[in-house]
Short mmCIF file of C-alpha atoms and ligand atoms in Angstrom, two decimals:
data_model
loop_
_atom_site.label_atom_id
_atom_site.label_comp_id
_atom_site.label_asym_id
_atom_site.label_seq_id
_atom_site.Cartn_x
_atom_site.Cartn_y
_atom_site.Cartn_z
CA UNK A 1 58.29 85.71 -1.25
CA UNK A 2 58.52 83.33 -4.19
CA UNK A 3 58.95 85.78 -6.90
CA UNK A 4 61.64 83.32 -8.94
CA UNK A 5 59.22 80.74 -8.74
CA UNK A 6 56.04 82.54 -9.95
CA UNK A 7 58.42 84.84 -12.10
CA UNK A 8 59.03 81.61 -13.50
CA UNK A 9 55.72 80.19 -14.10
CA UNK A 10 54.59 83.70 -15.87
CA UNK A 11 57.36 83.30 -18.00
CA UNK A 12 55.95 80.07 -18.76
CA UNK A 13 53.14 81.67 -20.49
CA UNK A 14 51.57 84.38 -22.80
CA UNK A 15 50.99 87.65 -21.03
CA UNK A 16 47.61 87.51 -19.97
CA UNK A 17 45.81 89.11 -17.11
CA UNK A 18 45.65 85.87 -15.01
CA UNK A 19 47.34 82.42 -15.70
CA UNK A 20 44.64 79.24 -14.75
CA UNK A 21 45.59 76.22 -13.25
CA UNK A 22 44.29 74.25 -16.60
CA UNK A 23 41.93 75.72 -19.50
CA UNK A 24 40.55 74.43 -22.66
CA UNK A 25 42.26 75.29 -26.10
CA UNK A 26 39.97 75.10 -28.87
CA UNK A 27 42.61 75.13 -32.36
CA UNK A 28 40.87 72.89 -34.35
CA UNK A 29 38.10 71.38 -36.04
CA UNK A 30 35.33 72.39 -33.11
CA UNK A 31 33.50 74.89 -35.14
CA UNK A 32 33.46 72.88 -38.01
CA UNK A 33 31.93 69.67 -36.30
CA UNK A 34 29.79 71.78 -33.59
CA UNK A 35 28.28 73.67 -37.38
CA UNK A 36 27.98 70.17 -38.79
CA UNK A 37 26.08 69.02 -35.58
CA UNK A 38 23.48 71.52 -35.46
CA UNK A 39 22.71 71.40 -39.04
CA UNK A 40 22.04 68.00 -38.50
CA UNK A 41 19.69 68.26 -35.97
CA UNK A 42 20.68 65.22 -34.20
CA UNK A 43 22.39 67.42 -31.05
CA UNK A 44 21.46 64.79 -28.06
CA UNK A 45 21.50 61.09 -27.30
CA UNK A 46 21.68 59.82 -30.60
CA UNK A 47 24.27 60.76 -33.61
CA UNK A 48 27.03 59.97 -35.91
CA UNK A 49 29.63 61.94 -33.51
CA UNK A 50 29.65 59.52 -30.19
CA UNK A 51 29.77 56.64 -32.94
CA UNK A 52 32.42 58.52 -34.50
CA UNK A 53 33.75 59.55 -31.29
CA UNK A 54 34.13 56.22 -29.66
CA UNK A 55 35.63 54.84 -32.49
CA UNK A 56 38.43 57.06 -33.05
CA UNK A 57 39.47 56.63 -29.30
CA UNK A 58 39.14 52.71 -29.25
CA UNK A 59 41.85 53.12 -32.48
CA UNK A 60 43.83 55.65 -30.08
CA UNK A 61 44.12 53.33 -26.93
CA UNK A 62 44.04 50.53 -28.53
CA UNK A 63 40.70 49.09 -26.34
CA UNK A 64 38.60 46.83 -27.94
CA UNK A 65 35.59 48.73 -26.55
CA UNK A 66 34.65 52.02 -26.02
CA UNK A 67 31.43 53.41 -24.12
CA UNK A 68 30.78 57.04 -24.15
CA UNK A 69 29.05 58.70 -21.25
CA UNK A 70 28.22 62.16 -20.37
CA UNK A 71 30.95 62.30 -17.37
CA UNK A 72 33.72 60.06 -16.07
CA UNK A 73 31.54 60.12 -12.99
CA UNK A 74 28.90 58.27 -14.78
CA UNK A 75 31.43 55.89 -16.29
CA UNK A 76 33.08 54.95 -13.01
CA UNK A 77 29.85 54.12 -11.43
CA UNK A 78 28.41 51.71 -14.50
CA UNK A 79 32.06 50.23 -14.12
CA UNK A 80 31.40 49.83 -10.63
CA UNK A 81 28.29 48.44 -11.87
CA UNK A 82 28.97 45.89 -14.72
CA UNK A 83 31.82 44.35 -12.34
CA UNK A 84 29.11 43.12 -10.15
CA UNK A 85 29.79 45.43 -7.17
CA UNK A 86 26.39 45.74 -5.04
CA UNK A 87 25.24 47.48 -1.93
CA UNK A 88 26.53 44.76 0.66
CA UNK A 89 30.04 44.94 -0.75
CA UNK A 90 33.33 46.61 -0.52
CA UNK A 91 35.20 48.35 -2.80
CA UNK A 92 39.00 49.28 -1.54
CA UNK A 93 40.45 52.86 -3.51
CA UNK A 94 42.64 55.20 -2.44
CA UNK A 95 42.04 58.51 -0.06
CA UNK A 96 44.03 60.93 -2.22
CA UNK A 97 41.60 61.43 -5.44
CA UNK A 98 38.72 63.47 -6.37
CA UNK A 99 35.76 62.75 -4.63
CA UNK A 100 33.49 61.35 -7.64
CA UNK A 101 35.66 58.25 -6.77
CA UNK A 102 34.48 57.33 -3.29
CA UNK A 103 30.94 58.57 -4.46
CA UNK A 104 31.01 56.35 -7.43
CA UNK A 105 31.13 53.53 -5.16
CA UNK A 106 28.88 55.06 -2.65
CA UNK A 107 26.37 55.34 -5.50
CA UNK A 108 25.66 51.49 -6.01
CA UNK A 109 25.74 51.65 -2.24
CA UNK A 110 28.92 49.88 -1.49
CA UNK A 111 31.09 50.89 1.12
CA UNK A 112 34.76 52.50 0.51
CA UNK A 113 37.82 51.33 1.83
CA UNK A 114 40.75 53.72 1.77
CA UNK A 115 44.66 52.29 1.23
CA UNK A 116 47.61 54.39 1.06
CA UNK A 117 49.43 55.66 -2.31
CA UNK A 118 52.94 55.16 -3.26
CA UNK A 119 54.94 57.63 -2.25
CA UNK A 120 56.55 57.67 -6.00
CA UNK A 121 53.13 57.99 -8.58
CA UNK A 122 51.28 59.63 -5.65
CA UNK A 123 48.53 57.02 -6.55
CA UNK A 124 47.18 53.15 -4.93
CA UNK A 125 50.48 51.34 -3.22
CA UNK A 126 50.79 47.82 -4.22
CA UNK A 127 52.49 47.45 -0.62
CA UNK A 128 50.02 48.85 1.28
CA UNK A 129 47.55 46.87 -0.73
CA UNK A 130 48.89 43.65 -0.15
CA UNK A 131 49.47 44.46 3.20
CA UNK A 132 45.97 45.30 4.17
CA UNK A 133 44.83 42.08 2.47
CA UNK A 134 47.00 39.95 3.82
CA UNK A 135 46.24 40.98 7.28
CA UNK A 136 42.63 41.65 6.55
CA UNK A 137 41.41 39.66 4.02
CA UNK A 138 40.29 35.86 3.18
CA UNK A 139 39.39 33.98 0.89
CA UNK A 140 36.45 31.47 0.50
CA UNK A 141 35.93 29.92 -3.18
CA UNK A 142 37.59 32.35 -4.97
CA UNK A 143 35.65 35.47 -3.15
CA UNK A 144 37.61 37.37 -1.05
CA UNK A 145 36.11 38.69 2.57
CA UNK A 146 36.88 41.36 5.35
CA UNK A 147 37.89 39.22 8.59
CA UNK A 148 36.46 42.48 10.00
CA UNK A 149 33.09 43.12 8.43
CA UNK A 150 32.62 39.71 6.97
CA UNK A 151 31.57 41.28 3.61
CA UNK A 152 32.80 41.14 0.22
CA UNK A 153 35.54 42.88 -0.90
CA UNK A 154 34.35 43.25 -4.54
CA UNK A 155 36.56 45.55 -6.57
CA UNK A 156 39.31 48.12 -5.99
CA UNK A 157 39.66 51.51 -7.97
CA UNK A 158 43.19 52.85 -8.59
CA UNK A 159 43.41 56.46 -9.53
CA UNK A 160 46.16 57.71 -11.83
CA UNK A 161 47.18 60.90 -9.98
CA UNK A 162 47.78 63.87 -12.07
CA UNK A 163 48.37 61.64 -14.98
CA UNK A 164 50.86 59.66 -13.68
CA UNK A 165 50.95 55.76 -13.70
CA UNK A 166 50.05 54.29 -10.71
CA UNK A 167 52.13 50.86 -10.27
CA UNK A 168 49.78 49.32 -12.27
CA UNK A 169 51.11 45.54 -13.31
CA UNK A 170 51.80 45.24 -9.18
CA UNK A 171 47.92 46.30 -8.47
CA UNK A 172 46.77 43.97 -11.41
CA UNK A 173 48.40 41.00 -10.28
CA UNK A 174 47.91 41.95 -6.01
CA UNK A 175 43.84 41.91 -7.49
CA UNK A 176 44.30 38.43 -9.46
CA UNK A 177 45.82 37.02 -6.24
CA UNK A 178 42.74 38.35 -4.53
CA UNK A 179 39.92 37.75 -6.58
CA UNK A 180 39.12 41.52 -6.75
CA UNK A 181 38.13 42.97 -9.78
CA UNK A 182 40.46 46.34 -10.61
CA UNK A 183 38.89 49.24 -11.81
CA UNK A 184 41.29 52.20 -13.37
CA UNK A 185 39.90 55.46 -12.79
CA UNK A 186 41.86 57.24 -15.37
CA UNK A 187 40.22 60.38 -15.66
CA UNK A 188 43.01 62.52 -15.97
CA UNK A 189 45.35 59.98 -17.41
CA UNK A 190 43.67 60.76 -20.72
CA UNK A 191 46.61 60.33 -23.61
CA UNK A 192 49.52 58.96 -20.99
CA UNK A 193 51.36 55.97 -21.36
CA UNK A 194 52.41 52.85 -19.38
CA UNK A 195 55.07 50.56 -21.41
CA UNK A 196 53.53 52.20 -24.46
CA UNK A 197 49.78 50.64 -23.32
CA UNK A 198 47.50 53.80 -22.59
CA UNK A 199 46.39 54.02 -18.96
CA UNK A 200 42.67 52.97 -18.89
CA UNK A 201 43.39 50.11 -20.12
CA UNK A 202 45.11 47.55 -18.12
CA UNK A 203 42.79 46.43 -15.76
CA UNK A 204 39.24 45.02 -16.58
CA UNK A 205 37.50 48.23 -17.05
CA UNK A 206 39.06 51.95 -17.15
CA UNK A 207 37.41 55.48 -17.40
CA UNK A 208 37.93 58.67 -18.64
CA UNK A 209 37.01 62.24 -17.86
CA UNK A 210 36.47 64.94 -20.68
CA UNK A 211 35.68 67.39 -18.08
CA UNK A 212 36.67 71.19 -18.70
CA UNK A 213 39.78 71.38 -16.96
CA UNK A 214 41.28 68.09 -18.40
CA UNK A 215 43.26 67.73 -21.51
CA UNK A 216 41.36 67.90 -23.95
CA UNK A 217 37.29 68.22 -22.93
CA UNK A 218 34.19 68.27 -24.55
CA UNK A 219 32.52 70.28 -21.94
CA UNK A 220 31.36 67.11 -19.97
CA UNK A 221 31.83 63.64 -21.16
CA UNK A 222 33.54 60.22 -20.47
CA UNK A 223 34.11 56.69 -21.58
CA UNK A 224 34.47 53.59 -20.00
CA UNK A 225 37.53 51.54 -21.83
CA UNK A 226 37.05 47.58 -21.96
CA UNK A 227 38.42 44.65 -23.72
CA UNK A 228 35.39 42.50 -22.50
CA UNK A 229 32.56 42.63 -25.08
CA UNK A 230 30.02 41.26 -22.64
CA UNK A 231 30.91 43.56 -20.20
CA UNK A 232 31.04 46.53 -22.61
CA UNK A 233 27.77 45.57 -23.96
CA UNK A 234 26.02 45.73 -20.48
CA UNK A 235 27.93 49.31 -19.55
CA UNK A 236 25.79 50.55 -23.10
CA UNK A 237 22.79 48.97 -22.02
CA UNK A 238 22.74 50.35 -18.62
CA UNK A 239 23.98 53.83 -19.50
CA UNK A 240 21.06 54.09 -21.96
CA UNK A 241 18.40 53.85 -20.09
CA UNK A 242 18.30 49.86 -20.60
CA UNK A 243 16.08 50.42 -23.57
CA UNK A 244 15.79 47.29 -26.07
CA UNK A 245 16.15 48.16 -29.10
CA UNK A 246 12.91 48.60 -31.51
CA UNK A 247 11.92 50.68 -33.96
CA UNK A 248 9.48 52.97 -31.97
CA UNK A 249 8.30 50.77 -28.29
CA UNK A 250 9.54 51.53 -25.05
CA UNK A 251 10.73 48.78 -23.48
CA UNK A 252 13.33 48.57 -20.39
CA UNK A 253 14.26 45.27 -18.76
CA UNK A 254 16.63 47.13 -16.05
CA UNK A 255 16.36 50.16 -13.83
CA UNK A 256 18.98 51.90 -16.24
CA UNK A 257 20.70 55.25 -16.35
CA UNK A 258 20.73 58.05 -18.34
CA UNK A 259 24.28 58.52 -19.07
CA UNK A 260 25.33 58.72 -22.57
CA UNK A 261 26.65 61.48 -23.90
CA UNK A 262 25.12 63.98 -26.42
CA UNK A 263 26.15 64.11 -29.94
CA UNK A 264 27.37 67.81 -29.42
CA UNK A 265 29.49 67.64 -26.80
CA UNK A 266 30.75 64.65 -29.02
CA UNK A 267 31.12 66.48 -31.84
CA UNK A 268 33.56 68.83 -29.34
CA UNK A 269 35.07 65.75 -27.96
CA UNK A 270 35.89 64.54 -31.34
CA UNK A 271 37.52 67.79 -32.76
CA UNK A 272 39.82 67.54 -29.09
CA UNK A 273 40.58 63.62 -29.94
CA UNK A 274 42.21 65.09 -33.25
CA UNK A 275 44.72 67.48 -31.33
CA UNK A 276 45.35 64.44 -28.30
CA UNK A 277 49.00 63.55 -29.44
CA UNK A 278 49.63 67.22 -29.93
CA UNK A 279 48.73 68.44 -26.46
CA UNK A 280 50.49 65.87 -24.95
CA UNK A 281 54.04 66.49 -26.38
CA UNK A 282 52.99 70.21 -25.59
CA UNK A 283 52.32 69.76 -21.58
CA UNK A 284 55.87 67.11 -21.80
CA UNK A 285 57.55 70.47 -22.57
CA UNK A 286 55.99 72.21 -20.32
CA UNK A 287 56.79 69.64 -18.00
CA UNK A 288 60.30 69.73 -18.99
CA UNK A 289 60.85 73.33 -18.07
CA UNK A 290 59.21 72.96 -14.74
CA UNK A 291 61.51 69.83 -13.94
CA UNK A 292 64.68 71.70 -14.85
CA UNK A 293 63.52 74.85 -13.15
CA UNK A 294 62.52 73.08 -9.58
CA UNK A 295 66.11 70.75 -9.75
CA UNK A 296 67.63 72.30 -7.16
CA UNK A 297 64.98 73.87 -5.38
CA UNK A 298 65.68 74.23 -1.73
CA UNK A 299 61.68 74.62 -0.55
CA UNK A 300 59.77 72.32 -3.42
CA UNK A 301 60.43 69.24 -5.43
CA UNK A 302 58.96 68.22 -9.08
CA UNK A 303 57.22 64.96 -8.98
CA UNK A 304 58.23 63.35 -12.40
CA UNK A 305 57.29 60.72 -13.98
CA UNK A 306 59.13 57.00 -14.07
CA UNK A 307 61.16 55.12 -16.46
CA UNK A 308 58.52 53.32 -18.25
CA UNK A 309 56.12 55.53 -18.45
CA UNK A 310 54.94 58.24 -20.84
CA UNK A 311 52.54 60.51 -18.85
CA UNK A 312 50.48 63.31 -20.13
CA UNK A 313 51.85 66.02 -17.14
CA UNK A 314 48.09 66.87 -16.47
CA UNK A 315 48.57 68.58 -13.90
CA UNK A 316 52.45 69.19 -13.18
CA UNK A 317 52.57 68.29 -9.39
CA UNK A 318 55.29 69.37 -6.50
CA UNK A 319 56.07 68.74 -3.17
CA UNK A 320 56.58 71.62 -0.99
CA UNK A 321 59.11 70.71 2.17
CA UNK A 322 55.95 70.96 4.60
CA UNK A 323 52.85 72.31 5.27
CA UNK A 324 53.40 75.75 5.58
CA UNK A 325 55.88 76.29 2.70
CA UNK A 326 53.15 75.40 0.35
CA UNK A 327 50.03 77.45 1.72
CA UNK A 328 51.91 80.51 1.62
CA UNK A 329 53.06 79.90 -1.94
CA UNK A 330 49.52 79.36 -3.22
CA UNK A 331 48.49 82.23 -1.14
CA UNK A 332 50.99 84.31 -2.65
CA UNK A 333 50.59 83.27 -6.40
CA UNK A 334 46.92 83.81 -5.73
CA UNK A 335 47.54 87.54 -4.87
CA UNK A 336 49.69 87.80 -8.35
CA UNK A 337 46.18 85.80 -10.02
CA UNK A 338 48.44 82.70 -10.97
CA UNK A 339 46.05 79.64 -9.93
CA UNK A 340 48.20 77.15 -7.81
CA UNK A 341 46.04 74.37 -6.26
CA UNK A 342 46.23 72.54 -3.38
CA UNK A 343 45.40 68.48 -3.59
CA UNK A 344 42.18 67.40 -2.64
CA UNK A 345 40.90 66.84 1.19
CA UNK A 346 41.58 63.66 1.84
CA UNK A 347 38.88 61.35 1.18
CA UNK A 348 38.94 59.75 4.24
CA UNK A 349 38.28 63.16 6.12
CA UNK A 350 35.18 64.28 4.02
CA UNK A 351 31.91 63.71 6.43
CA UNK A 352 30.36 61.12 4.29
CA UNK A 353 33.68 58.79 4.55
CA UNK A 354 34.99 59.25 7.79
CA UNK A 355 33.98 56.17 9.11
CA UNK A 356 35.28 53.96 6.28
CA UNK A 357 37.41 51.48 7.24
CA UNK A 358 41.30 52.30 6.13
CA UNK A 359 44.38 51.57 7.03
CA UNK A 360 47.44 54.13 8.32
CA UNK A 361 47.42 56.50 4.86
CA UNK A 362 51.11 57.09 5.80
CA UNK A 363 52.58 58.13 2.79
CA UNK A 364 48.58 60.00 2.27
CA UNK A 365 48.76 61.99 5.13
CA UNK A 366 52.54 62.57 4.49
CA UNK A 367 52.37 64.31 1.05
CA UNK A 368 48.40 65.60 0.37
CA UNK A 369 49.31 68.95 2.74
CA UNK A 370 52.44 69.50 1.01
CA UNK A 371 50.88 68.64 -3.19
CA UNK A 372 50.76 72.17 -5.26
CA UNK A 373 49.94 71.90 -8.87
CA UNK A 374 51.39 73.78 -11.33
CA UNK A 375 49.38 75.70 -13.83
CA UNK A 376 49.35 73.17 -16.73
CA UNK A 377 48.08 74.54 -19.75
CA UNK A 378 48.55 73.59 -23.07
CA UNK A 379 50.23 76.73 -24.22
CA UNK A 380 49.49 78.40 -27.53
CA UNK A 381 53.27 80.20 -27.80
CA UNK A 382 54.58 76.74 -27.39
C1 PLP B 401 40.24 61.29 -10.38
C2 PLP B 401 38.93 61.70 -10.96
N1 PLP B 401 37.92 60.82 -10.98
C3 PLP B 401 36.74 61.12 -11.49
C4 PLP B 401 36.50 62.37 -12.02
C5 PLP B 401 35.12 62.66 -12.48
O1 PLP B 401 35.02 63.04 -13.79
P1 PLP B 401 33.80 63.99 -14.26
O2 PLP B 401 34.06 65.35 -13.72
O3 PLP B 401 33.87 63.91 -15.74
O4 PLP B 401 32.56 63.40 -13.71
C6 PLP B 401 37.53 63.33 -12.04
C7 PLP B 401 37.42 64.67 -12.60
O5 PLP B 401 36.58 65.42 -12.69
C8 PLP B 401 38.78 62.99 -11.48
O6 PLP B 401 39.77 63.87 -11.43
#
């Protein structure tokens, strides 16, 4: 069963013992700047690579500020943070994601809400947003409330699915409309581009993930993107423990969190930031090959990209014709140790959510039993 398709995907790839769904590739000037990093000495909180590092992705994305963090966890939850969202609020995402996104929010001790995605960019609808606001929602000097709880609906977090661009101008302006601040939670939108603008950086703050299986890594790491200098300035503050600066006194004026990231997973990160360009016109072709291959394809389709945007294919993504089709192809390319992957459990399912207010998840509970990603690789023959 399926042996053109995983046929194919071998193909794809070097002859190796077992193809993953995404790893690391390490081509460049890591072992350089790891050597230069121990020498130094300086291997933890403080060091010329995050400086380094945060500057040569602000010049990448074009954001005017740049906080490094040791995950995109972290960052998401000090950008819940710095936005003002508190315990008694709401924060409205979607259900198809990862779950650091709902437990971001449940960190600060907010309370999820989960919308429905698009059934084109997999990610937040701007219909169903509007929708649930219009029916839900209201506003009382410039705050917007649940009819339904009576609390505030603070902020809402739009995930970039695989890479992909979410509708993001729709969500930006549905949020203005609102009075909600939007969050991008662009962890593995890392190098992809909407009307030539990187993803991360449209809405007020944006995060990325430099976790291992993303495209490029530096172990662990992530940054939250900003073009608000107050705002940036308080996302340092509080992911450094709160600490005022001074020359050798402890001093904190916050309960603050330990979240920056360590000069040698920088000094990784950095060496990665060099090849970004590089891998992405590396997983396009990739992507390229898996469109053409899945055209016609009687059992899956390819979810592509649209018109204006310029994604990074993390993971390539496709929609098997139900349920069934796609377990049995992931159980199959398992057997031949090619590493398909199903999408997440819904959000909304996990035990810690299920109670969270939401609305129908059509589209949701349409597509996330049917998503397979592809094994995505940047790939060394290419
Ligand atoms: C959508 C999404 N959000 C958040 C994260 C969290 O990033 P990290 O693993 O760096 O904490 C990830 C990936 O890991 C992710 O895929």
């Amino acid at each position: 069963m399926f042996k053109t398709e995983l046929n194919f995907i071998k193909s794809l790839f070097a002859p190796q013992e077992q193809i993953p769904l995404h790893e690391p590739r390490f081509i460049g000037n890591e072992q350089n700047y790891l050597n230069e990093c121990l020498k130094s000495g300086f291997v933890s909180s403080v060091g010329e690579f995050v400086n380094k590092f945060e500057k040569t992705l602000a010049q990448k994305t074009k954001s005017k500020f740049v906080v490094a963090m040791n995950s995109g966890t972290s960052a998401l939850h000090i950008a819940l943070l710095v936005n003002g969202v508190k315990a008694n609020h709401e924060v409205i995402t979607q259900s198809l994601s990862f779950v650091a996104t709902a437990n971001a929010i449940a960190y600060t001790g907010a309370k999820p809400i989960f919308i429905d995605i698009d059934e084109k960019s997999l990610s937040l609808s701007p219909k169903a947003l509007r929708a649930f606001l219009k029916k839900t929602a209201f506003i009382k000097d410039k705050k917007c409330f649940n009819k339904s709880t009576k609390k505030r609906i603070k902020a809402c977090i739009v995930m970039h699915s695989f890479g992909l661009s979410a509708k993001i101008i729709e969500l930006k302006q549905i949020c203005e409309d609102f009075h909600i601040a939007l969050i991008e939670d662009a962890a593995e939108a890392v190098g992809s581009l909407y009307k030539n603008k990187a993803l991360g950086t449209f809405a007020k703050a944006g995060i990325y993930s430099f976790n291992g299986n993303k495209i490029i890594t530096g172990g662990c790491g992530g940054v939250l993107l900003s073009d608000d200098e107050k705002l940036a300035l308080k996302a340092r503050h509080l992911s450094t423990t709160a600490k005022i600066a001074h020359a050798y006194e402890y001093k904190h004026d916050k309960v603050g969190y330990n979240y920056r990231l360590c000069n040698i997973n920088a000094a990784l990160l950095l060496a990665q930031l060099e090849k970004l360009g590089e891998f992405v016109e590396n997983k396009r072709s990739l992507a390229k090959q898996y469109k053409a291959f899945f055209k016609d394809n009687k059992n899956f389709s390819f979810v592509d990209e649209s018109k204006d945007e310029k994604s990074n294919f993390w993971l390539n993504t496709l929609i098997a014709k139900d349920e069934n089709t796609r377990t049995a192809f992931i159980e199959q390319a398992h057997k031949e140790k090619i590493y398909l992957r199903p999408a997440w459990q819904g959000l909304h399912s996990l035990k810690m959510y299920k109670n969270c207010q939401r609305d129908e998840l059509k589209n949701t509970l349409k597509f996330i039993s049917r998503i397979v990603n592809l094994p995505s690789s940047v790939r060394l023959k290419d």
